[in-house]
Coordinates of N, CA and C in Angstrom, one line a residue:
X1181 N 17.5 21.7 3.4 CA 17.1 21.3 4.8 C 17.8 20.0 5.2
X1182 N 17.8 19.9 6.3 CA 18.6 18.7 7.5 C 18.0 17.7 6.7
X1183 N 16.3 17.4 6.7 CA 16.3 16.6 7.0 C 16.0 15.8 5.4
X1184 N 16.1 16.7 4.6 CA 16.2 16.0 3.0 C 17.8 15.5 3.0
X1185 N 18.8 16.1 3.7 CA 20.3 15.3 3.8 C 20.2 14.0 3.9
X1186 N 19.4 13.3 5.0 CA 18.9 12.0 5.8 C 18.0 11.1 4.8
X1187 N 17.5 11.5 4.0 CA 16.4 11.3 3.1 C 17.5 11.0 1.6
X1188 N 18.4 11.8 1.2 CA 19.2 11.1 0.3 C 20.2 10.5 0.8
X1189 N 20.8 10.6 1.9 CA 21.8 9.3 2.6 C 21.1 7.8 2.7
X1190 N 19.2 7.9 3.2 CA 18.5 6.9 2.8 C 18.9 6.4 1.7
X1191 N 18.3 7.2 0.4 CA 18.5 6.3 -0.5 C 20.2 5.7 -0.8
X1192 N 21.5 6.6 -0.6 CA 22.3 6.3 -1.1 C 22.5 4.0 -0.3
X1193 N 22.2 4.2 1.1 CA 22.4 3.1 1.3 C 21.4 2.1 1.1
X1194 N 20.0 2.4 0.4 CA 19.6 1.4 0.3 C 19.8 1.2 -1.2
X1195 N 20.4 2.1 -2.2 CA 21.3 1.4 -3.1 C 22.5 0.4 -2.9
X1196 N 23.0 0.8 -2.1 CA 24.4 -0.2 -1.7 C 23.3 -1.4 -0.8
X1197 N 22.0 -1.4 -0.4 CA 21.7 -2.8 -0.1 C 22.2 -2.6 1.7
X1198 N 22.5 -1.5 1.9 CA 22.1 -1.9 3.9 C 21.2 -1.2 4.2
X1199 N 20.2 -2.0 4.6 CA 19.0 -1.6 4.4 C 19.1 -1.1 6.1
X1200 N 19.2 -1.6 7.3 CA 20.2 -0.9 8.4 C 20.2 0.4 8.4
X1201 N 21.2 0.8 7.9 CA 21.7 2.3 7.9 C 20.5 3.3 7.1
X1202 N 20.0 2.6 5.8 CA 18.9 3.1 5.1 C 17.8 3.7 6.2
X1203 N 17.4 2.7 7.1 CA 16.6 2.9 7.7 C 16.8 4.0 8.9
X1204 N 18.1 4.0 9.2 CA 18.2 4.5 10.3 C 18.3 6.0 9.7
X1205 N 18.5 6.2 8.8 CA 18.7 7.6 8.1 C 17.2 8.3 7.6
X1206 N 16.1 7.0 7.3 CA 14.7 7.3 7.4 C 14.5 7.8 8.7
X1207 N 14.6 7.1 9.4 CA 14.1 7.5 11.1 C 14.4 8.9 11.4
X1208 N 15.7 9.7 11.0 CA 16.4 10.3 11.2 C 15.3 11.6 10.1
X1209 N 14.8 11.5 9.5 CA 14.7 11.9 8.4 C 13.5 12.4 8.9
X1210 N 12.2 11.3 9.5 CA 10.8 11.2 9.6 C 11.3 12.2 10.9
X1211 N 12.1 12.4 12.3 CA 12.0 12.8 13.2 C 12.1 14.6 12.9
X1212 N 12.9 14.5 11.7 CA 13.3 16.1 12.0 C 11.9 16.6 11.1
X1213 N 11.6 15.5 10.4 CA 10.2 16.4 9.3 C 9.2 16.7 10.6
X1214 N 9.0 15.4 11.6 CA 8.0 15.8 12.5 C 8.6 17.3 13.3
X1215 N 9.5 17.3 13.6 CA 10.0 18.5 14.6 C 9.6 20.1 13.9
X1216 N 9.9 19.6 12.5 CA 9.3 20.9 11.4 C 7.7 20.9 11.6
X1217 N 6.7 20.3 11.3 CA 5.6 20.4 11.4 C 5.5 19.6 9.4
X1218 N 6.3 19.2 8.9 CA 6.4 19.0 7.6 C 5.7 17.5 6.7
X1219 N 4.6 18.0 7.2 CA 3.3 16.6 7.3 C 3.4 16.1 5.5
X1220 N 3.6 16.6 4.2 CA 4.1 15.9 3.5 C 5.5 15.0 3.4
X1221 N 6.3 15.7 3.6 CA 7.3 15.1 3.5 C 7.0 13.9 4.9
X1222 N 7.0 14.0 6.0 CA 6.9 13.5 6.8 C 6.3 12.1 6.5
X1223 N 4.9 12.0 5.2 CA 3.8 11.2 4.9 C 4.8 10.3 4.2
X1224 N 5.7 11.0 3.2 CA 6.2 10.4 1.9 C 7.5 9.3 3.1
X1225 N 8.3 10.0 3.6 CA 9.7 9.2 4.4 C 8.4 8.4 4.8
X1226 N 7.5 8.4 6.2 CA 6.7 7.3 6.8 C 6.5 6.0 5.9
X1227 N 6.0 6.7 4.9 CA 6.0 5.5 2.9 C 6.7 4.4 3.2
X1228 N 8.0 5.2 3.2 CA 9.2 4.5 2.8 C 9.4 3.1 3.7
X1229 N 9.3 4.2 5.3 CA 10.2 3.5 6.5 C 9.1 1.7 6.8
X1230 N 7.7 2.0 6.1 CA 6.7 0.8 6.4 C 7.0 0.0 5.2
X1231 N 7.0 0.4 4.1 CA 8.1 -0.7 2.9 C 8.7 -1.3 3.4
X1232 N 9.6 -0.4 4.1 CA 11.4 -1.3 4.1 C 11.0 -2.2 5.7
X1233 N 10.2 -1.8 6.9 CA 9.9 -2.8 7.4 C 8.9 -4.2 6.6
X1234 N 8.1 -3.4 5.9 CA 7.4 -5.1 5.5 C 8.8 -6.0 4.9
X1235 N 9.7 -5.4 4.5 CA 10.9 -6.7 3.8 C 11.4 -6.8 4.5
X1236 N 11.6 -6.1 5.7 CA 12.6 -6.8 7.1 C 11.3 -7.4 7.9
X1237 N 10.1 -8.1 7.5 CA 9.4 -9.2 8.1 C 9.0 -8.2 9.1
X1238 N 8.7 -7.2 9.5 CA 7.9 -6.7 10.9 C 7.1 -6.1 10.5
X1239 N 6.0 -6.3 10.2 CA 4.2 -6.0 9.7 C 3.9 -5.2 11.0
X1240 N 4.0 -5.4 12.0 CA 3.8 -4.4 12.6 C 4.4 -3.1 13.3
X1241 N 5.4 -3.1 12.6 CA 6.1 -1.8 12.9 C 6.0 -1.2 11.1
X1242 N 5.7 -1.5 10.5 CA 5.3 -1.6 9.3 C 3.9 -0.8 8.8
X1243 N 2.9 -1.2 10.0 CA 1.2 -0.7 10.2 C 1.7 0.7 11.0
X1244 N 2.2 0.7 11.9 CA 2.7 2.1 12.7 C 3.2 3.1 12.0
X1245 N 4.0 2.5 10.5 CA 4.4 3.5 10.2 C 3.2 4.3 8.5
X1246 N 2.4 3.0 8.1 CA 1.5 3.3 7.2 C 0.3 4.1 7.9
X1247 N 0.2 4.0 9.6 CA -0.9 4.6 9.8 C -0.1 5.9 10.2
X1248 N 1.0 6.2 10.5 CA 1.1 8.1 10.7 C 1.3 8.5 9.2
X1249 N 1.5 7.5 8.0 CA 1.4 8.3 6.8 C -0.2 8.5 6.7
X1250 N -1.0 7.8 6.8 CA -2.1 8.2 6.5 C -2.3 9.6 7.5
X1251 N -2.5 9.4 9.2 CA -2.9 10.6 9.8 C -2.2 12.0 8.7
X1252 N -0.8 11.7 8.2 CA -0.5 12.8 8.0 C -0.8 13.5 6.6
X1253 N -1.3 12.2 5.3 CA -2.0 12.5 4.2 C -2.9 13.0 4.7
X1254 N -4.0 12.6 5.9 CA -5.2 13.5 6.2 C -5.2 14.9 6.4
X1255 N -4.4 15.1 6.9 CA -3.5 16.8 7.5 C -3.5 17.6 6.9
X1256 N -3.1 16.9 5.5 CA -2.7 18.1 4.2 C -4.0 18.4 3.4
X1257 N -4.8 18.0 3.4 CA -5.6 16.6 2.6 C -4.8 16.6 1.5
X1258 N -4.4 15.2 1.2 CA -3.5 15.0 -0.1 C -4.3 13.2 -0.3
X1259 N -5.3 12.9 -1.4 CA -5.9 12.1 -1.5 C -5.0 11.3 -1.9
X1260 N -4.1 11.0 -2.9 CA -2.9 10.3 -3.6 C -2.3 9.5 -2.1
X1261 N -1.7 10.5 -1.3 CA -1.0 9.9 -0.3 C -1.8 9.1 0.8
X1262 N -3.5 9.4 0.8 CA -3.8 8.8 1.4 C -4.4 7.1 0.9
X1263 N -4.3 7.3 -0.4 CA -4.5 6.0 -1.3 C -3.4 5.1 -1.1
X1264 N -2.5 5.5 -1.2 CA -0.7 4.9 -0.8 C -1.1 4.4 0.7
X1265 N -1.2 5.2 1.5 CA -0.9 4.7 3.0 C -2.1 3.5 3.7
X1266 N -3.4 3.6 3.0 CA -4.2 2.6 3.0 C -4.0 1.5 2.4
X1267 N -2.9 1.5 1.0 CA -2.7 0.4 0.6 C -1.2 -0.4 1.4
X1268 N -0.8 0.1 1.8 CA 0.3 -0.1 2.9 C -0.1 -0.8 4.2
X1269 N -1.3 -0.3 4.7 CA -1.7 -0.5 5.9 C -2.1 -2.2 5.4
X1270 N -3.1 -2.0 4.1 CA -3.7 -3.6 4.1 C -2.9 -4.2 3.5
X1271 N -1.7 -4.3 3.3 CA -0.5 -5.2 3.2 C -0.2 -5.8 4.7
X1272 N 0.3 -4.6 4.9 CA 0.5 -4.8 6.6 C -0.5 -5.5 7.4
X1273 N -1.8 -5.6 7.5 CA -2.9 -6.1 7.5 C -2.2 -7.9 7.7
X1274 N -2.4 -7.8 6.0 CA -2.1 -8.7 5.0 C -1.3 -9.8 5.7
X1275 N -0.1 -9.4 6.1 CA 1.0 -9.8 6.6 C 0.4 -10.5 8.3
X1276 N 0.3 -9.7 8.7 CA -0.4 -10.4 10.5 C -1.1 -11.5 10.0
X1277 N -2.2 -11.0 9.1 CA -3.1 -12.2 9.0 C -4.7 -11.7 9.6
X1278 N -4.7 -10.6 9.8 CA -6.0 -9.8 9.9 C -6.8 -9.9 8.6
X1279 N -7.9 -10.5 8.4 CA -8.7 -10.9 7.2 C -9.4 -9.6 7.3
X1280 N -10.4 -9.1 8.4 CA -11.3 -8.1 8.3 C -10.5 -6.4 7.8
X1281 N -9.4 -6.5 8.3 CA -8.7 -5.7 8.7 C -8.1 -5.0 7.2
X1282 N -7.6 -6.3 6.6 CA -7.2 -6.1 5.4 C -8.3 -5.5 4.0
X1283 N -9.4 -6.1 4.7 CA -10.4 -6.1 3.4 C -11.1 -4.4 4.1
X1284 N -10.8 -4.2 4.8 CA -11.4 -3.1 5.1 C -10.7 -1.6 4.3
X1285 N -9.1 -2.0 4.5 CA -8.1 -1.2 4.1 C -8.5 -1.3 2.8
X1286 N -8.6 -2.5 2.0 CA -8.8 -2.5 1.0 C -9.6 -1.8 0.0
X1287 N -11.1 -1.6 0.4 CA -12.1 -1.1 0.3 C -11.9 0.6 -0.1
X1288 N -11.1 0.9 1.2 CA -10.8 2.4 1.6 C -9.5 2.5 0.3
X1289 N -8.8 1.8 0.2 CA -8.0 2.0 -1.0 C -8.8 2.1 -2.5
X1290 N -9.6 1.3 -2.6 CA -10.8 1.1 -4.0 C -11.2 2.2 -4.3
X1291 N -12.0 2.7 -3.1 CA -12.7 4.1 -3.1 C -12.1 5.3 -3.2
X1292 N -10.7 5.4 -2.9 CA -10.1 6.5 -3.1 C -9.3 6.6 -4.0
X1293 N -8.8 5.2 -5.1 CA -8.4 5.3 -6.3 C -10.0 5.4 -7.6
X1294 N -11.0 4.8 -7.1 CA -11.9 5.1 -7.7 C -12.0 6.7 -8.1
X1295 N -12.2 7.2 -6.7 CA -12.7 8.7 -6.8 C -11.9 9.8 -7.4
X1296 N -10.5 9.0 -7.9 CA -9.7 10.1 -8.3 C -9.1 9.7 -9.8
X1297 N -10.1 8.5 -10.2 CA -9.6 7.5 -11.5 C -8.4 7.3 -12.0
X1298 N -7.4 6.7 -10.9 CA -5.9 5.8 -10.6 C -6.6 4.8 -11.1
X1299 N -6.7 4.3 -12.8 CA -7.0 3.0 -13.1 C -6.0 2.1 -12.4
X1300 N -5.1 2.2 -12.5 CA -3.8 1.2 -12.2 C -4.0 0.7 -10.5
X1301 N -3.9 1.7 -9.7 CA -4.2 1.0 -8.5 C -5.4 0.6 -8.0
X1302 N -6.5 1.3 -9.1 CA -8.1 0.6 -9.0 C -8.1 -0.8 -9.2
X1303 N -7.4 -1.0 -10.2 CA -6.9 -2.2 -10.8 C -6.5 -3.3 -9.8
X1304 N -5.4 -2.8 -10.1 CA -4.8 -3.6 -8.8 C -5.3 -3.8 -7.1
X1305 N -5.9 -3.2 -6.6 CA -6.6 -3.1 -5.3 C -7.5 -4.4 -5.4
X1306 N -8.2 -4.2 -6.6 CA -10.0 -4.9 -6.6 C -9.0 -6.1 -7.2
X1307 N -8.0 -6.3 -7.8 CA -7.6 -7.8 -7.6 C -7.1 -8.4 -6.9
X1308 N -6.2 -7.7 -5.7 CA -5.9 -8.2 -4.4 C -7.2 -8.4 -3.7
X1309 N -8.4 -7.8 -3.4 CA -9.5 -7.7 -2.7 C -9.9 -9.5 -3.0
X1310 N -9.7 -10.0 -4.8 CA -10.4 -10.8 -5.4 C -9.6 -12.1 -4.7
X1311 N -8.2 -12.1 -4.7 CA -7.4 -13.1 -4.1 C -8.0 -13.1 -2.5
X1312 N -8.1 -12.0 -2.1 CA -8.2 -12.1 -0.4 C -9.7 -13.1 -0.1
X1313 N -10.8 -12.7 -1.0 CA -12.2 -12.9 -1.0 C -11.7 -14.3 -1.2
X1314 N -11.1 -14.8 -2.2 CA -10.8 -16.0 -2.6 C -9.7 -17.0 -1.8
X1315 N -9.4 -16.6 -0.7 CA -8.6 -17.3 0.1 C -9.2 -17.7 1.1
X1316 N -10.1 -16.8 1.4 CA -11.5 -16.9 2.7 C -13.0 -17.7 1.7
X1317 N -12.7 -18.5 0.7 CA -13.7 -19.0 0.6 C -14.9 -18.4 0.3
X1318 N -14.3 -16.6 -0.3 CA -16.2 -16.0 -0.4 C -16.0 -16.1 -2.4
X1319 N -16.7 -17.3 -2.5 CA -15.7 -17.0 -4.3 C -16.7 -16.3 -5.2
X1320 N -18.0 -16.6 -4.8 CA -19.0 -15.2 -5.2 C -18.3 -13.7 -5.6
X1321 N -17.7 -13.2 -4.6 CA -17.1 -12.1 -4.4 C -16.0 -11.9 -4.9
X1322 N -15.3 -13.0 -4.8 CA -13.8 -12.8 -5.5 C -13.9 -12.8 -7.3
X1323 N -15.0 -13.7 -7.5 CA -15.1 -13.4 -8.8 C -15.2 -12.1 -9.6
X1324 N -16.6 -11.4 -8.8 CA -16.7 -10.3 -9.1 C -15.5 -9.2 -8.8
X1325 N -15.2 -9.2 -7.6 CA -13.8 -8.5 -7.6 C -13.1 -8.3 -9.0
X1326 N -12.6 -10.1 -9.4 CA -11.8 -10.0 -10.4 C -12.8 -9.1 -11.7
X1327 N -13.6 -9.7 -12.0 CA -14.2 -9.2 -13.1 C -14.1 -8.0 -13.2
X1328 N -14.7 -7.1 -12.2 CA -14.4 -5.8 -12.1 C -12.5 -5.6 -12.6
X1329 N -12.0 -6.1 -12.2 CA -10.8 -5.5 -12.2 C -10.1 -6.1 -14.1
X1330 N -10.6 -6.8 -14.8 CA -10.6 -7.3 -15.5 C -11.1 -6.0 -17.0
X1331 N -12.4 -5.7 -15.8 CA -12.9 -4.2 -16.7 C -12.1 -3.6 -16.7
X1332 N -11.9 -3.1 -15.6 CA -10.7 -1.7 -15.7 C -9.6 -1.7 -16.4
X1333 N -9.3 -3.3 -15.9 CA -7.6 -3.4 -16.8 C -7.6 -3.3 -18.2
X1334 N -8.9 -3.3 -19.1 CA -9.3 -2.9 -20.6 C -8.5 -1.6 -21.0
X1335 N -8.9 -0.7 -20.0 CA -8.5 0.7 -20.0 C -7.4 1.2 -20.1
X1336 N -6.5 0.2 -19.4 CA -4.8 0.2 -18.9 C -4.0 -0.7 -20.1
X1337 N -4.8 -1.8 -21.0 CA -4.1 -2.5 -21.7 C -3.5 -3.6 -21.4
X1338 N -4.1 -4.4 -19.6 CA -3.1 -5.2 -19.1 C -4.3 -6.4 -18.7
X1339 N -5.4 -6.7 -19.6 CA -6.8 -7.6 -19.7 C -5.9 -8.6 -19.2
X1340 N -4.9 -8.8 -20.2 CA -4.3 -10.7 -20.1 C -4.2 -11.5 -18.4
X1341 N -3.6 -11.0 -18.1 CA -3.6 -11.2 -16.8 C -4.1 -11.0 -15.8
X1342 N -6.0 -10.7 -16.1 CA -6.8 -10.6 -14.9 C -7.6 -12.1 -16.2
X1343 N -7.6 -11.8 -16.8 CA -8.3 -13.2 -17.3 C -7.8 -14.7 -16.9
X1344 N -6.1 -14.6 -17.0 CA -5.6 -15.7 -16.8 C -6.2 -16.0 -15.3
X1345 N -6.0 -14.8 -14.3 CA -6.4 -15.2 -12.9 C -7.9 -15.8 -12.6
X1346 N -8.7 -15.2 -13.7 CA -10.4 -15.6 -13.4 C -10.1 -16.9 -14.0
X1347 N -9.3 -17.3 -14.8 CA -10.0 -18.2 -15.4 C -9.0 -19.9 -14.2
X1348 N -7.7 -19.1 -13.8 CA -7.7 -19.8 -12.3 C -8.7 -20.4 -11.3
X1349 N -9.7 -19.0 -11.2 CA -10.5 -19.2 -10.0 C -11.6 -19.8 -10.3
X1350 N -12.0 -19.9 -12.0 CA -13.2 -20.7 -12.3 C -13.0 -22.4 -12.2
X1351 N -11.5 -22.6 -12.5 CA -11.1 -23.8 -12.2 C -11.3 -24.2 -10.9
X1352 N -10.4 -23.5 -9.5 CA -10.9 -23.6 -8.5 C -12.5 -24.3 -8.3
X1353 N -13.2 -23.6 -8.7 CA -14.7 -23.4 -8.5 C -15.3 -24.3 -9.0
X1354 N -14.8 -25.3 -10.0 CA -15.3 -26.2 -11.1 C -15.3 -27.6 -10.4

């Protein structure tokens, strides 16, 4: 198909590092998936195209493109893709500077890596949540965030590094 051509011309230039043309070959890529009706593929390029804006600094062309991945993970129902596109969104979030906005996405990412037991992005979600809690001053919350995430990371084998951070935030706290 056309539009998987556009989709590996993507990647060939964002190996070579022009991220430009990379993009412009996503665009190219996401338009013909829409013209198909091809709401996976469509979800996965959308992925990409809000990535490569969060590192070219525009968080909001970035949220535009994390929220048609989500509408389109909904479509399929594909729970995975919609775990991905919420965690995208509250980056993007993240990036503006939307506090509620982010912790909400957040949440919505928790719950759907919970429900489908993605230790790793359970993991990791409920430790971002812990930093966010903990930059807004709720340190109640961020604790337990971390702790929680401290649990899970048992499971994963990757404890060290949610302890080194609690034991950051008890400093903080002390």
């Amino acid at each position: 198909r056309e539009s998987k051509i556009y989709n590996v011309m993507g990647d060939i230039y964002q190996r070579k590092g022009d991220q430009t043309k990379a993009i412009s070959a996503f665009l190219v890529n996401a338009r013909l998936d829409e013209q198909l009706g091809d709401a996976r593929s469509l979800a996965i390029v959308s992925n990409r195209l809000g990535t490569y804006y969060r590192k070219l600094h525009n968080p909001q062309e970035a949220l535009n493109w994390f929220e048609k991945q989500l509408e389109q993970a909904i479509s399929l129902p594909d729970l995975e893709l919609q775990r991905r596109a919420w965690n995208g969104i509250s980056l993007a979030h993240q990036d503006l500077g939307n506090y509620d906005q982010t912790l909400y996405s957040l949440k919505r990412e928790i719950k759907l890596a919970s429900d489908f037991r993605d230790l790793s992005a359970w993991t990791l979600a409920l430790s971002r949540q812990g930093f966010l809690y903990l930059k807004n001053n709720h340190h109640s919350e961020a604790v337990l965030s971390l702790k929680q995430a401290i649990n899970l990371s048992k499971a994963i084998g990757k404890q060290a590094q949610f302890y080194s951070q609690l034991g950051k935030i008890r400093m903080i706290l002390n």
